[in-house]
Every structure is written in C-alpha cells, then in structure tokens.
Amino acid sequence: AQKITQTQPGMFVQEKEAVTLDCTYDTSDPSYGLFWYKQPSSGEMIFLIYQGSYDQQNATEGRYSLNFQKARKSANLVISASQLGDSAMYFCAMREGGILTGGGNKLTFGTGTQLKVEL
Amino acid sequence: ETGVTQTPRHLVMGMTNKKSLKCEQHLGHNAMYWYKQSAKKPLELMFVYNFKEQTENNSVPSRFSPECPNSSHLFLHLHTLQPEDSALYLCASSQDSSVSGRNTEAFFGQGTRLTVV
C-alpha cells in the first residue's frame, strides 16, 4: 500500500485565489511527521511546512497552512492568495518514528501535484 | 552560499564510464541523504548517513557507491550504469531529530540531472 497518496496529478488556480492540494497517508506508527515541499522547474526541493503527529494545532507558515485531520489520515496543503510564482510541483512527505528511532529524517514522498497559477 | 550544493548540475555519461556526484552542506547538519527522482515516480530514498556512518541502503544496486568522508560532504560514485538510471539525483541534509526530539525538515540541493547513454 502507498504510504503517501496525492490524488491530483495537476491543478489550476487563478491568481489571488486559494487552492487545496490533497494528501493522505498511511502509517501505524503513533509518532510521525508530515512535510510539504515545493519543486520549481529548477529542481530544488523547497521546504514549506511541517506538521507533527502530536501537534494539537494545524501548522501555518505565511500563505501556507496545513489542514491536518488525524482520524482521516489526511494532511492537505492550503495555499492562500495564489501567486504566479507558486506554479510548481508540490510533494507531500512523511517521516515515521520519533525519538530514539534514529536513522535521520527519512522521508517517504508522494507522486506530487503540478500546480499552475493563471492570471 | 546556498545551504546544500550539488555538482555537477547536469551529467551525461556512457554505460562504461565512471563518474561521481558531489554534495556539500554548509548547515552544520549531521545527517545526509541521496534520493533518486525518476519521471512519473515518487522520490526514492537511496542512502542515509548519520554522523558519517551509513545507516540505510535502500536495496540500491552496487553500481551506485556512496561515500561520506565527513559530515559536510557526500559523494555518489557511479560506474557501469544503465539507461534506466537516468534521473534527477537529489542530495539532502538535516539535523537528526532523535536527540533533540524535534522533527526538522530536510534541506535539498538543486540536484544533478543524470543521463546515461
């Protein structure tokens, strides 16, 4: 079974509108972290936002917010007031395990969503 | 200087060549990673190094050989590759959270676009 599922291969949004990118995950580990990355055409993966499994509140970073629904195992990214520069691939990723597991921040990625922001 | 630097940015090599990819991080992190990104597929974790020790080898073929001489540098040595190895190879680093208890994000380089002919 896929650990990270992103069901939207491509999305369009008009400039200044909000958009939600879907992500569902699968893990039996009670301690995990969820990440969203942006990958422009240049190739670099840019960290956007992080949500820990024990965090009580949804994470927010500027125009990015994470709609974390633990019971449904979903971690959707919401981008408000879209800008042309937001056009890129967006990846949801998960780290399983927390303290004492060691092994670094091994991430499992989804297949990504290509977002295009239009005028 | 950017946090994680990869060289070269582009590489074309024949199946009999030997080449190396280089990654350098200036963030003081203690963990480094190699990921492979093929078209239409999720990023695949290849190798993990923690404090210069390899802690993960994700069933990667032996034609890929990593080297981590210190916590700031990571290499991926390539030899006798196949055309299906053509991909974007991304290096990343992070501060291992197992000590601090905090999860910290991985910082990525811009990748090396590898084409095997």
Coordinates of N, CA, C and O in Angstrom, one line a residue, chain B residues 30-96:
Chain B
N30 N 23.9 16.9 10.7 CA 24.6 15.6 11.0 C 24.1 14.4 10.2 O 24.6 13.3 10.3
A31 N 23.1 14.7 9.3 CA 22.6 13.6 8.5 C 22.5 14.0 7.1 O 22.2 15.2 6.8
M32 N 22.9 13.1 6.1 CA 22.8 13.4 4.7 C 22.2 12.3 4.0 O 22.3 11.1 4.4
Y33 N 21.6 12.6 2.8 CA 20.8 11.6 2.1 C 21.0 11.7 0.6 O 21.3 12.8 0.1
W34 N 20.9 10.6 -0.1 CA 20.7 10.6 -1.6 C 19.3 10.1 -1.9 O 18.9 9.1 -1.4
Y35 N 18.7 10.9 -2.8 CA 17.4 10.5 -3.3 C 17.5 10.4 -4.8 O 18.2 11.2 -5.4
K36 N 16.7 9.6 -5.4 CA 16.5 9.5 -6.9 C 15.1 9.9 -7.3 O 14.2 9.4 -6.7
Q37 N 15.1 10.8 -8.2 CA 13.7 11.2 -8.7 C 13.6 10.9 -10.2 O 14.3 11.5 -11.1
S38 N 12.8 9.8 -10.5 CA 12.6 9.5 -11.9 C 11.3 10.1 -12.4 O 10.4 10.4 -11.5
A39 N 11.1 10.2 -13.7 CA 9.9 10.8 -14.2 C 8.7 9.9 -13.7 O 8.7 8.7 -13.8
K40 N 7.6 10.6 -13.3 CA 6.3 10.0 -13.0 C 6.4 9.1 -11.8 O 5.5 8.3 -11.6
K41 N 7.5 9.1 -11.0 CA 7.6 8.3 -9.8 C 7.9 9.2 -8.6 O 8.5 10.2 -8.7
P42 N 7.5 8.7 -7.4 CA 7.9 9.4 -6.2 C 9.4 9.4 -6.0 O 10.1 8.5 -6.5
L43 N 9.9 10.4 -5.3 CA 11.3 10.4 -4.9 C 11.6 9.1 -4.1 O 10.8 8.6 -3.3
E44 N 12.7 8.5 -4.4 CA 13.1 7.2 -3.8 C 14.4 7.5 -2.9 O 15.4 8.0 -3.4
L45 N 14.3 7.2 -1.6 CA 15.4 7.3 -0.8 C 16.4 6.2 -1.2 O 16.1 5.0 -1.3
M46 N 17.7 6.6 -1.4 CA 18.7 5.6 -1.7 C 19.6 5.3 -0.5 O 19.8 4.1 -0.1
F47 N 20.2 6.3 0.1 CA 21.2 6.1 1.2 C 21.0 7.2 2.2 O 20.6 8.3 1.9
V48 N 21.3 6.8 3.5 CA 21.2 7.8 4.6 C 22.6 7.6 5.3 O 23.0 6.5 5.6
Y49 N 23.1 8.8 5.7 CA 24.3 8.8 6.5 C 24.0 9.7 7.7 O 23.5 10.8 7.6
N50 N 24.3 9.1 8.9 CA 24.2 9.8 10.2 C 25.6 9.9 10.8 O 26.2 8.8 11.0
F51 N 26.0 11.1 11.1 CA 27.4 11.2 11.7 C 28.4 10.4 10.9 O 29.2 9.7 11.4
K52 N 28.3 10.5 9.6 CA 29.3 9.9 8.6 C 29.1 8.4 8.5 O 29.8 7.8 7.7
E53 N 28.2 7.8 9.3 CA 28.0 6.4 9.2 C 26.8 6.1 8.3 O 25.7 6.7 8.5
Q54 N 26.9 5.1 7.4 CA 25.8 4.7 6.6 C 24.8 4.0 7.5 O 25.1 3.0 8.1
T55 N 23.5 4.5 7.5 CA 22.5 3.8 8.3 C 21.4 3.2 7.5 O 20.5 2.6 8.0
E56 N 21.4 3.5 6.2 CA 20.4 3.0 5.3 C 20.9 2.8 3.9 O 21.6 3.7 3.4
N57 N 20.6 1.6 3.4 CA 20.9 1.4 2.0 C 19.6 0.7 1.5 O 19.3 -0.4 1.8
N58 N 18.9 1.5 0.7 CA 17.5 1.0 0.3 C 17.5 0.1 -0.9 O 16.9 0.4 -1.9
S59 N 18.3 -1.0 -0.8 CA 18.4 -2.0 -1.8 C 18.8 -1.4 -3.1 O 18.3 -1.7 -4.2
V60 N 19.8 -0.5 -3.0 CA 20.4 0.1 -4.2 C 21.4 -0.8 -4.9 O 22.3 -1.3 -4.2
P61 N 21.4 -0.9 -6.2 CA 22.4 -1.7 -6.9 C 23.8 -1.2 -6.6 O 24.0 0.0 -6.4
S62 N 24.7 -2.1 -6.6 CA 26.1 -1.8 -6.3 C 26.8 -0.9 -7.3 O 27.9 -0.4 -7.0
R63 N 26.2 -0.7 -8.4 CA 26.8 0.3 -9.4 C 26.7 1.7 -8.8 O 27.3 2.6 -9.4
F64 N 25.9 1.9 -7.8 CA 25.9 3.2 -7.0 C 26.7 3.0 -5.7 O 26.3 2.1 -4.9
S65 N 27.7 3.8 -5.5 CA 28.5 3.6 -4.3 C 28.6 4.9 -3.6 O 29.3 5.9 -4.1
P66 N 28.1 5.1 -2.4 CA 28.1 6.4 -1.7 C 29.4 6.4 -0.9 O 30.0 5.4 -0.5
E67 N 29.8 7.7 -0.6 CA 30.9 7.9 0.3 C 30.7 9.2 1.1 O 30.2 10.2 0.5
C68 N 30.9 9.1 2.4 CA 30.7 10.3 3.2 C 32.0 10.5 4.1 O 32.1 10.0 5.2
P69 N 32.9 11.3 3.6 CA 34.2 11.5 4.3 C 34.1 12.3 5.5 O 34.9 12.1 6.5
N70 N 33.1 13.2 5.6 CA 32.9 14.0 6.8 C 31.4 14.4 6.8 O 30.7 14.2 5.8
S71 N 31.0 15.1 7.8 CA 29.5 15.4 7.9 C 29.1 16.4 7.0 O 27.9 16.7 6.8
S72 N 30.0 17.1 6.3 CA 29.6 18.1 5.3 C 29.6 17.7 3.9 O 29.1 18.4 3.0
H73 N 30.2 16.6 3.6 CA 30.4 16.1 2.2 C 29.8 14.8 2.0 O 30.0 13.9 2.8
L74 N 29.2 14.6 0.8 CA 28.6 13.3 0.5 C 28.8 13.1 -1.0 O 28.6 14.0 -1.8
F75 N 29.3 11.9 -1.4 CA 29.5 11.6 -2.8 C 28.7 10.4 -3.2 O 28.3 9.6 -2.4
L76 N 28.4 10.4 -4.5 CA 27.8 9.2 -5.1 C 28.6 8.8 -6.3 O 28.6 9.5 -7.3
H77 N 29.3 7.7 -6.1 CA 30.2 7.2 -7.2 C 29.4 6.3 -8.1 O 28.7 5.4 -7.7
L78 N 29.5 6.5 -9.4 CA 28.7 5.8 -10.4 C 29.6 5.0 -11.4 O 30.6 5.6 -11.8
H79 N 29.3 3.8 -11.6 CA 30.0 3.0 -12.6 C 29.1 2.0 -13.3 O 28.3 1.4 -12.6
T80 N 29.4 1.8 -14.5 CA 28.6 0.8 -15.4 C 27.1 1.0 -15.2 O 26.4 0.0 -14.9
L81 N 26.6 2.2 -15.3 CA 25.2 2.5 -15.2 C 24.4 2.0 -16.4 O 25.0 1.8 -17.4
Q82 N 23.1 2.0 -16.2 CA 22.2 1.6 -17.2 C 21.3 2.8 -17.6 O 21.1 3.7 -16.8
P83 N 20.7 2.8 -18.8 CA 19.9 3.9 -19.2 C 18.8 4.2 -18.3 O 18.4 5.3 -18.1
E84 N 18.2 3.1 -17.6 CA 17.1 3.4 -16.7 C 17.6 4.1 -15.4 O 16.7 4.5 -14.6
D85 N 18.9 4.3 -15.2 CA 19.4 5.0 -14.1 C 19.3 6.5 -14.4 O 19.6 7.3 -13.5
S86 N 19.0 6.9 -15.6 CA 18.8 8.3 -15.9 C 17.7 8.9 -15.0 O 16.6 8.4 -15.0
A87 N 18.0 10.0 -14.3 CA 17.1 10.6 -13.3 C 17.7 11.9 -12.8 O 18.9 12.2 -13.1
L88 N 16.9 12.5 -11.9 CA 17.4 13.6 -11.1 C 17.9 13.1 -9.8 O 17.1 12.4 -9.1
Y89 N 19.1 13.3 -9.4 CA 19.6 12.8 -8.1 C 19.7 13.9 -7.2 O 20.5 14.9 -7.4
L90 N 19.0 13.8 -6.1 CA 18.9 14.9 -5.1 C 19.6 14.5 -3.8 O 19.5 13.4 -3.3
C91 N 20.4 15.5 -3.3 CA 21.1 15.3 -2.0 C 20.3 16.2 -1.0 O 19.8 17.2 -1.4
A92 N 20.3 15.7 0.2 CA 19.6 16.5 1.3 C 20.4 16.3 2.6 O 21.2 15.4 2.7
S93 N 20.2 17.2 3.5 CA 20.7 17.1 4.8 C 19.7 17.6 5.8 O 18.8 18.3 5.5
S94 N 19.9 17.1 7.0 CA 19.0 17.5 8.1 C 19.8 17.3 9.4 O 20.8 16.7 9.5
Q95 N 19.2 17.9 10.5 CA 19.7 17.7 11.8 C 18.9 16.6 12.4 O 17.7 16.7 12.5
D96 N 19.5 15.5 12.7 CA 18.8 14.3 13.1 C 18.0 14.6 14.4 O 18.5 15.2 15.3

